[in-house]
Short mmCIF file of C-alpha atoms and ligand atoms in Angstrom, two decimals:
data_model
loop_
_atom_site.label_atom_id
_atom_site.label_comp_id
_atom_site.label_asym_id
_atom_site.label_seq_id
_atom_site.Cartn_x
_atom_site.Cartn_y
_atom_site.Cartn_z
CA MET A 1 0.08 0.09 -0.14
CA ILE A 2 2.60 2.27 0.97
CA ALA A 3 4.72 1.72 -2.39
CA ASP A 4 1.49 2.20 -4.37
CA LEU A 5 1.00 5.49 -2.35
CA GLU A 6 4.42 6.82 -3.24
CA THR A 7 3.90 5.95 -6.78
CA ALA A 8 0.51 7.81 -6.87
CA LYS A 9 2.19 10.91 -5.14
CA ARG A 10 4.91 10.83 -7.84
CA ASN A 11 2.21 10.60 -10.53
CA VAL A 12 0.14 13.60 -9.22
CA SER A 13 2.09 15.99 -11.48
CA ARG A 14 1.00 14.02 -14.59
CA ARG A 15 -2.31 13.01 -13.52
CA GLY A 16 -3.38 16.07 -11.63
CA PHE A 17 -4.58 13.91 -8.39
CA LEU A 18 -3.93 11.46 -6.47
CA ASP A 19 -5.25 7.82 -7.83
CA ILE A 20 -5.28 5.44 -4.87
CA ASP A 21 -8.01 3.19 -3.48
CA ILE A 22 -10.07 4.43 -0.49
CA ASP A 23 -11.34 2.00 2.17
CA PRO A 24 -15.14 1.65 1.26
CA THR A 25 -16.04 1.52 4.70
CA LEU A 26 -14.90 4.91 5.58
CA ASP A 27 -17.07 8.06 6.51
CA LEU A 28 -15.67 10.62 4.42
CA PHE A 29 -17.51 13.18 5.93
CA ALA A 30 -16.02 12.37 9.50
CA GLU A 31 -12.80 11.92 7.86
CA ILE A 32 -12.81 15.10 6.00
CA GLU A 33 -14.00 16.75 9.63
CA GLN A 34 -11.29 15.45 11.54
CA LEU A 35 -8.81 16.29 8.61
CA LYS A 36 -9.70 19.87 9.04
CA LYS A 37 -9.06 19.79 12.77
CA GLU A 38 -5.70 18.01 12.44
CA LYS A 39 -4.07 20.55 9.93
CA ASN A 40 -5.85 23.53 10.92
CA ALA A 41 -7.38 23.55 7.35
CA VAL A 42 -10.27 25.58 5.83
CA LEU A 43 -12.45 24.10 3.18
CA LEU A 44 -13.65 26.72 0.68
CA ALA A 45 -16.20 25.48 -2.12
CA HIS A 46 -18.05 27.27 -4.96
CA TYR A 47 -21.43 26.61 -5.47
CA TYR A 48 -21.00 24.46 -8.53
CA GLN A 49 -19.45 21.95 -6.49
CA GLU A 50 -21.47 18.64 -6.02
CA PRO A 51 -23.75 18.70 -3.01
CA ASP A 52 -21.61 16.36 -0.83
CA ILE A 53 -18.59 18.70 -1.17
CA GLN A 54 -20.88 21.81 -0.36
CA ASP A 55 -22.25 20.07 2.55
CA VAL A 56 -18.87 19.53 4.10
CA ALA A 57 -17.62 22.78 3.28
CA ASP A 58 -16.67 25.53 5.85
CA TYR A 59 -17.37 28.41 3.33
CA ILE A 60 -19.56 28.45 0.07
CA GLY A 61 -19.65 31.27 -2.05
CA ASP A 62 -19.35 33.11 -5.37
CA SER A 63 -15.73 34.06 -6.84
CA LEU A 64 -15.74 37.16 -4.84
CA GLY A 65 -16.68 35.54 -1.74
CA LEU A 66 -14.20 33.03 -1.92
CA ALA A 67 -11.36 35.70 -2.97
CA GLN A 68 -12.46 37.63 0.44
CA GLU A 69 -12.32 34.57 2.50
CA ALA A 70 -9.12 33.23 1.29
CA ALA A 71 -7.53 36.71 1.95
CA LYS A 72 -8.58 36.71 5.58
CA THR A 73 -8.34 33.30 6.76
CA ASN A 74 -5.96 32.22 9.93
CA ALA A 75 -6.03 28.62 8.74
CA SER A 76 -2.60 27.19 7.89
CA VAL A 77 -3.96 25.10 4.68
CA ILE A 78 -6.50 26.12 2.31
CA VAL A 79 -8.26 23.51 0.52
CA PHE A 80 -10.15 24.94 -2.56
CA ALA A 81 -12.95 23.01 -3.87
CA GLY A 82 -13.53 24.86 -6.95
CA VAL A 83 -11.50 25.18 -10.29
CA HIS A 84 -7.76 26.07 -10.80
CA PHE A 85 -7.92 29.91 -11.07
CA MET A 86 -9.99 30.13 -7.84
CA ALA A 87 -7.10 28.07 -5.99
CA GLU A 88 -4.66 30.07 -7.87
CA THR A 89 -6.11 33.26 -6.29
CA ALA A 90 -6.14 31.92 -3.04
CA LYS A 91 -2.15 31.17 -3.47
CA ILE A 92 -1.42 34.49 -4.83
CA LEU A 93 -3.00 36.03 -1.49
CA ASN A 94 -1.45 33.42 0.51
CA PRO A 95 2.32 32.57 -0.54
CA HIS A 96 3.07 31.10 2.80
CA LYS A 97 0.05 28.71 2.97
CA LYS A 98 -0.30 25.38 1.53
CA VAL A 99 -3.24 25.52 -1.09
CA LEU A 100 -4.68 22.30 -2.12
CA LEU A 101 -7.06 21.52 -5.30
CA PRO A 102 -8.73 17.97 -5.19
CA ASP A 103 -8.00 17.82 -9.01
CA LEU A 104 -5.60 20.10 -10.95
CA ASN A 105 -7.34 19.40 -14.22
CA ALA A 106 -10.04 21.29 -12.96
CA GLY A 107 -9.83 23.98 -15.39
CA CYS A 108 -12.13 26.71 -17.02
CA SER A 109 -12.74 27.14 -20.64
CA LEU A 110 -13.22 30.79 -20.12
CA SER A 111 -9.90 31.25 -18.95
CA ASP A 112 -8.38 29.04 -21.60
CA SER A 113 -9.78 31.37 -23.90
CA CYS A 114 -7.57 33.89 -23.14
CA PRO A 115 -3.88 32.93 -23.28
CA PRO A 116 -1.26 35.44 -22.08
CA PRO A 117 1.04 35.98 -24.95
CA GLU A 118 -2.13 36.79 -27.21
CA PHE A 119 -3.61 39.00 -24.72
CA ALA A 120 -0.17 40.63 -24.09
CA ARG A 121 -0.24 41.46 -28.09
CA PHE A 122 -3.86 42.75 -27.74
CA LYS A 123 -3.34 45.17 -25.06
CA ALA A 124 -0.12 46.69 -26.66
CA GLU A 125 -2.09 47.42 -29.58
CA HIS A 126 -4.14 49.80 -27.28
CA PRO A 127 -1.83 51.39 -24.72
CA ASP A 128 -4.13 53.96 -23.56
CA HIS A 129 -6.44 51.43 -22.12
CA LEU A 130 -6.96 50.36 -18.49
CA VAL A 131 -7.27 46.36 -18.64
CA ILE A 132 -10.06 45.04 -16.09
CA SER A 133 -10.37 41.49 -16.05
CA TYR A 134 -12.77 39.00 -14.66
CA ILE A 135 -11.24 37.07 -12.07
CA ASN A 136 -12.08 33.71 -14.35
CA CYS A 137 -8.62 33.97 -15.98
CA SER A 138 -5.06 32.49 -15.63
CA ALA A 139 -2.54 34.25 -13.09
CA GLY A 140 -0.67 35.34 -16.20
CA ILE A 141 -3.69 37.45 -17.56
CA LYS A 142 -3.91 38.57 -13.90
CA ALA A 143 -0.43 39.87 -14.26
CA LEU A 144 -1.35 41.72 -17.23
CA SER A 145 -4.38 43.42 -15.59
CA ASP A 146 -5.05 46.60 -13.69
CA ILE A 147 -7.96 45.70 -11.76
CA ILE A 148 -9.78 42.25 -11.24
CA CYS A 149 -13.45 42.00 -11.03
CA THR A 150 -16.34 39.41 -10.49
CA SER A 151 -19.57 38.87 -11.53
CA SER A 152 -20.94 40.43 -8.11
CA ASN A 153 -18.89 44.03 -8.33
CA ALA A 154 -17.88 44.29 -12.30
CA LYS A 155 -20.58 47.09 -12.82
CA LEU A 156 -19.49 49.05 -9.48
CA ILE A 157 -15.76 48.63 -10.29
CA VAL A 158 -16.56 50.05 -13.80
CA ASP A 159 -18.52 52.89 -12.37
CA SER A 160 -15.93 53.65 -10.15
CA LEU A 161 -13.61 54.98 -13.15
CA PRO A 162 -13.91 58.20 -14.86
CA LYS A 163 -16.17 58.23 -17.73
CA ASP A 164 -13.59 58.89 -19.98
CA GLN A 165 -11.28 55.99 -19.33
CA LYS A 166 -10.50 53.70 -22.36
CA ILE A 167 -11.04 50.12 -21.19
CA ILE A 168 -10.13 46.70 -22.47
CA PHE A 169 -12.48 43.65 -20.81
CA ALA A 170 -11.35 40.26 -20.66
CA PRO A 171 -11.94 37.81 -21.05
CA ASP A 172 -15.75 37.04 -20.91
CA LYS A 173 -17.36 38.90 -23.93
CA ASN A 174 -20.81 38.15 -22.41
CA LEU A 175 -20.28 39.93 -18.92
CA GLY A 176 -18.25 42.46 -20.68
CA GLY A 177 -21.28 43.24 -23.08
CA TYR A 178 -23.60 43.06 -20.15
CA ILE A 179 -21.37 45.77 -18.34
CA ASN A 180 -21.32 47.96 -21.26
CA LYS A 181 -25.09 47.90 -21.72
CA MET A 182 -25.44 48.67 -18.02
CA THR A 183 -22.79 51.44 -17.79
CA GLY A 184 -23.19 53.11 -20.98
CA ARG A 185 -19.47 52.45 -21.82
CA ASN A 186 -17.80 50.97 -24.80
CA MET A 187 -15.35 48.79 -23.19
CA LEU A 188 -13.05 46.75 -25.76
CA LEU A 189 -14.14 42.93 -25.36
CA TRP A 190 -11.62 40.25 -25.46
CA ASP A 191 -13.49 37.33 -27.36
CA GLY A 192 -13.69 34.83 -24.68
CA ALA A 193 -17.08 32.81 -23.13
CA CYS A 194 -17.79 29.93 -20.77
CA MET A 195 -18.71 26.60 -22.48
CA VAL A 196 -21.60 26.07 -19.47
CA HIS A 197 -23.31 29.52 -19.88
CA GLU A 198 -23.36 29.80 -23.65
CA ILE A 199 -25.14 26.21 -23.91
CA PHE A 200 -28.33 27.17 -22.78
CA SER A 201 -31.31 27.07 -25.56
CA LEU A 202 -33.18 30.18 -25.68
CA GLU A 203 -35.85 28.37 -27.50
CA LYS A 204 -36.40 25.76 -24.96
CA ILE A 205 -36.41 28.37 -22.12
CA ILE A 206 -39.13 30.18 -23.99
CA ARG A 207 -41.22 27.09 -24.31
CA LEU A 208 -40.66 26.66 -20.54
CA LYS A 209 -41.77 30.04 -19.68
CA GLU A 210 -44.84 29.45 -21.49
CA GLN A 211 -45.63 26.24 -19.53
CA HIS A 212 -44.69 27.99 -16.26
CA PRO A 213 -45.62 31.74 -16.80
CA GLU A 214 -45.62 32.21 -13.14
CA ALA A 215 -41.79 31.42 -12.89
CA LYS A 216 -39.07 33.92 -13.19
CA ILE A 217 -36.21 33.46 -15.20
CA ILE A 218 -32.78 34.30 -13.21
CA ALA A 219 -29.33 34.39 -15.34
CA HIS A 220 -25.67 34.61 -14.59
CA PRO A 221 -24.30 37.41 -16.63
CA GLU A 222 -21.73 34.77 -18.45
CA CYS A 223 -25.00 33.76 -20.66
CA GLU A 224 -25.53 35.43 -24.19
CA GLU A 225 -27.09 38.56 -24.54
CA PRO A 226 -30.66 37.31 -26.21
CA LEU A 227 -31.26 35.05 -22.71
CA LEU A 228 -29.95 38.10 -20.63
CA LYS A 229 -32.67 40.08 -22.38
CA VAL A 230 -35.64 37.91 -21.42
CA ALA A 231 -34.25 37.59 -17.96
CA ASP A 232 -36.16 39.00 -14.92
CA PHE A 233 -32.84 39.25 -12.81
CA ILE A 234 -29.28 38.85 -13.75
CA GLY A 235 -26.65 38.13 -11.15
CA SER A 236 -23.52 36.48 -9.81
CA THR A 237 -24.24 32.92 -8.21
CA THR A 238 -24.61 34.27 -4.52
CA GLN A 239 -26.87 37.13 -5.82
CA LEU A 240 -29.13 34.64 -7.77
CA LEU A 241 -29.11 32.59 -4.75
CA LYS A 242 -30.29 35.70 -2.76
CA TYR A 243 -32.98 36.52 -5.12
CA VAL A 244 -34.48 33.22 -5.00
CA GLU A 245 -34.58 33.30 -1.31
CA THR A 246 -36.03 36.96 -0.94
CA ASP A 247 -38.30 37.34 -4.32
CA ALA A 248 -41.92 36.74 -3.87
CA ALA A 249 -42.05 34.76 -6.76
CA GLN A 250 -42.48 30.89 -5.89
CA ALA A 251 -41.02 29.37 -9.07
CA PHE A 252 -37.66 30.26 -10.96
CA ILE A 253 -36.07 29.41 -14.26
CA VAL A 254 -32.25 28.92 -13.34
CA ALA A 255 -29.99 29.66 -16.17
CA THR A 256 -26.44 28.93 -14.38
CA GLU A 257 -24.63 25.69 -13.53
CA THR A 258 -26.77 23.39 -11.67
CA GLY A 259 -24.77 23.05 -8.65
CA ILE A 260 -26.07 26.25 -7.25
CA LEU A 261 -29.94 24.56 -6.86
CA HIS A 262 -28.38 22.74 -3.78
CA GLN A 263 -28.13 25.62 -1.83
CA MET A 264 -31.15 26.98 -3.56
CA GLN A 265 -33.10 24.14 -2.50
CA LYS A 266 -31.57 24.08 1.15
CA ASN A 267 -32.28 27.70 1.69
CA ALA A 268 -35.83 28.27 -0.16
CA PRO A 269 -37.38 24.84 0.35
CA GLN A 270 -40.82 26.00 -0.44
CA LYS A 271 -39.53 27.30 -4.10
CA THR A 272 -39.79 25.36 -7.16
CA LEU A 273 -36.64 25.35 -9.23
CA ILE A 274 -36.52 24.68 -12.66
CA PRO A 275 -32.88 24.26 -14.49
CA ALA A 276 -32.87 26.05 -17.92
CA PRO A 277 -32.53 23.43 -20.47
CA PRO A 278 -29.32 23.28 -22.30
CA ASP A 279 -29.18 23.24 -26.24
CA ASN A 280 -28.31 19.38 -26.34
CA ASN A 281 -29.96 16.18 -25.28
CA CYS A 282 -29.09 16.29 -21.56
CA ALA A 283 -31.27 17.42 -19.08
CA CYS A 284 -28.66 19.17 -17.04
CA ASN A 285 -25.96 21.76 -17.07
CA ASP A 286 -22.86 21.08 -15.36
CA CYS A 287 -19.64 22.15 -15.60
CA PRO A 288 -17.32 19.32 -16.52
CA HIS A 289 -14.51 21.05 -14.87
CA MET A 290 -15.82 22.17 -11.56
CA LYS A 291 -17.48 18.29 -11.28
CA LEU A 292 -13.97 17.08 -11.83
CA ASN A 293 -13.59 17.39 -7.78
CA THR A 294 -15.36 14.40 -6.22
CA LEU A 295 -15.49 14.05 -2.12
CA GLU A 296 -13.21 10.92 -2.75
CA LYS A 297 -10.27 13.61 -4.32
CA LEU A 298 -11.10 15.88 -1.52
CA TYR A 299 -10.50 13.38 1.27
CA LEU A 300 -7.39 12.28 -0.52
CA CYS A 301 -5.78 15.42 -1.37
CA MET A 302 -6.61 16.81 2.33
CA LYS A 303 -5.20 13.40 3.98
CA TYR A 304 -1.85 13.41 1.62
CA GLU A 305 -1.77 17.55 1.04
CA THR A 306 -1.40 16.69 -2.61
CA PRO A 307 -1.87 18.14 -5.42
CA GLU A 308 -0.89 21.73 -4.31
CA ILE A 309 -0.87 24.82 -5.89
CA GLN A 310 2.72 26.09 -6.92
CA MET A 311 3.57 29.76 -8.27
CA GLU A 312 6.59 31.55 -9.35
CA GLU A 313 7.19 34.63 -6.94
CA GLN A 314 7.35 37.18 -9.80
CA LEU A 315 4.54 36.31 -11.24
CA ARG A 316 2.35 36.02 -7.87
CA LEU A 317 3.63 39.34 -7.22
CA ALA A 318 2.52 40.70 -10.63
CA ALA A 319 -0.93 38.91 -10.42
CA LYS A 320 -1.59 40.08 -6.67
CA LYS A 321 -1.65 43.81 -7.75
CA PRO A 322 -4.97 43.83 -9.37
CA ILE A 323 -6.42 41.42 -6.92
CA ASP A 324 -5.55 43.44 -4.08
CA ARG A 325 -7.20 46.71 -6.10
CA MET A 326 -10.44 44.47 -6.40
CA LEU A 327 -10.48 43.71 -2.80
CA GLU A 328 -9.75 47.38 -1.58
CA LEU A 329 -12.14 48.70 -4.06
CA SER A 330 -14.85 46.02 -3.00
CA ALA A 331 -14.37 47.23 0.67
CA GLN A 332 -14.67 50.70 -0.16
CA LEU A 333 -18.14 49.81 -2.16
CA GLY A 334 -19.41 48.04 0.98
CA LEU A 335 -19.30 44.48 -0.99
P1 13P B 401 -19.78 33.65 -9.62
O1 13P B 401 -19.87 32.29 -8.72
O2 13P B 401 -18.52 34.60 -9.14
O3 13P B 401 -21.08 34.30 -9.80
O4 13P B 401 -19.02 32.81 -10.72
C1 13P B 401 -19.52 31.90 -11.58
C2 13P B 401 -18.63 31.26 -12.41
O5 13P B 401 -18.79 30.62 -13.48
C3 13P B 401 -17.43 30.43 -11.50
O6 13P B 401 -16.79 29.84 -12.47
FE1 SF4 B 402 -15.30 28.34 -16.19
FE2 SF4 B 402 -17.71 28.36 -16.93
FE3 SF4 B 402 -16.94 26.08 -15.64
FE4 SF4 B 402 -16.92 28.54 -14.41
S1 SF4 B 402 -18.75 27.45 -15.31
S2 SF4 B 402 -15.49 27.32 -13.93
S3 SF4 B 402 -16.63 29.99 -15.92
S4 SF4 B 402 -15.92 26.73 -17.72
#
């Protein structure tokens, strides 16, 4: 078993996760709670994680909440149940802490749509523009940015800048287009998108609305403009969750990743939640990257403290500046 463990550890950099068998009689929830205590570890999870992971997390949130939580934690180890750019952000903010991600393959199509060398060329063509990047990007893109934003603070951050300030917004063209519309700006948009939020079928959603006229359509701003146009409410995952909890409507057609339905159902059990249908034959809309993390991989990464996020110091320092600016602005804006 030890020999297998040592081989599996050596293979982590190639496989992306620790691939060993787990005793099937173990209560993984209890084990994870115990490991948190033993290692002084905090478990941060995004709403798109599978329900079991959300249930064992210390904090569940949207990208802004997770970054704020990572910035203030006193824990020695941060276990990030989310995707790579989220864990990377936690590492940028905590160079001396161990930051673990259950599966290093948990990437993001949006982040991948913006490679740093190409973006650096685009930026060089517009030297008089300030760069605002959505947090869903690599450390390399963050290092080329002036301010980071998330879906919950993008509008306020853009509004806080002088009206005549020229801006490049990367990498999400849908969020950027939505913010342009909300603020009356004409930011230059990088042509990136999230595979999960672009897959919804407007036609099926409209049919669904006809069958449930009482249901409100709620959507994440990473969705395409025609869908955003028919939405009753648009917001980050935390904002969508709060809306379901507080709005008088009893039914909602939810246009974002299905993981969020778990918290919506828990926090508003009397409400009807209908996942918006994608443009394929599947009934659900899961992010394949987020769903690479499992309770088993989470347990193993906590127990053996691998895979761990590593970062070169010069890149970390350059990527930290625009994140710090976002955190400062968010605090000033009361977010
Ligand atoms: P938020 O949780 O910040 O709204 O982001 C959604 C998302 O797509 C994360 O990958
Ligand atoms: Fe990236 Fe979209 Fe998955 Fe979020 S839901 S991690 S933006 S691919």
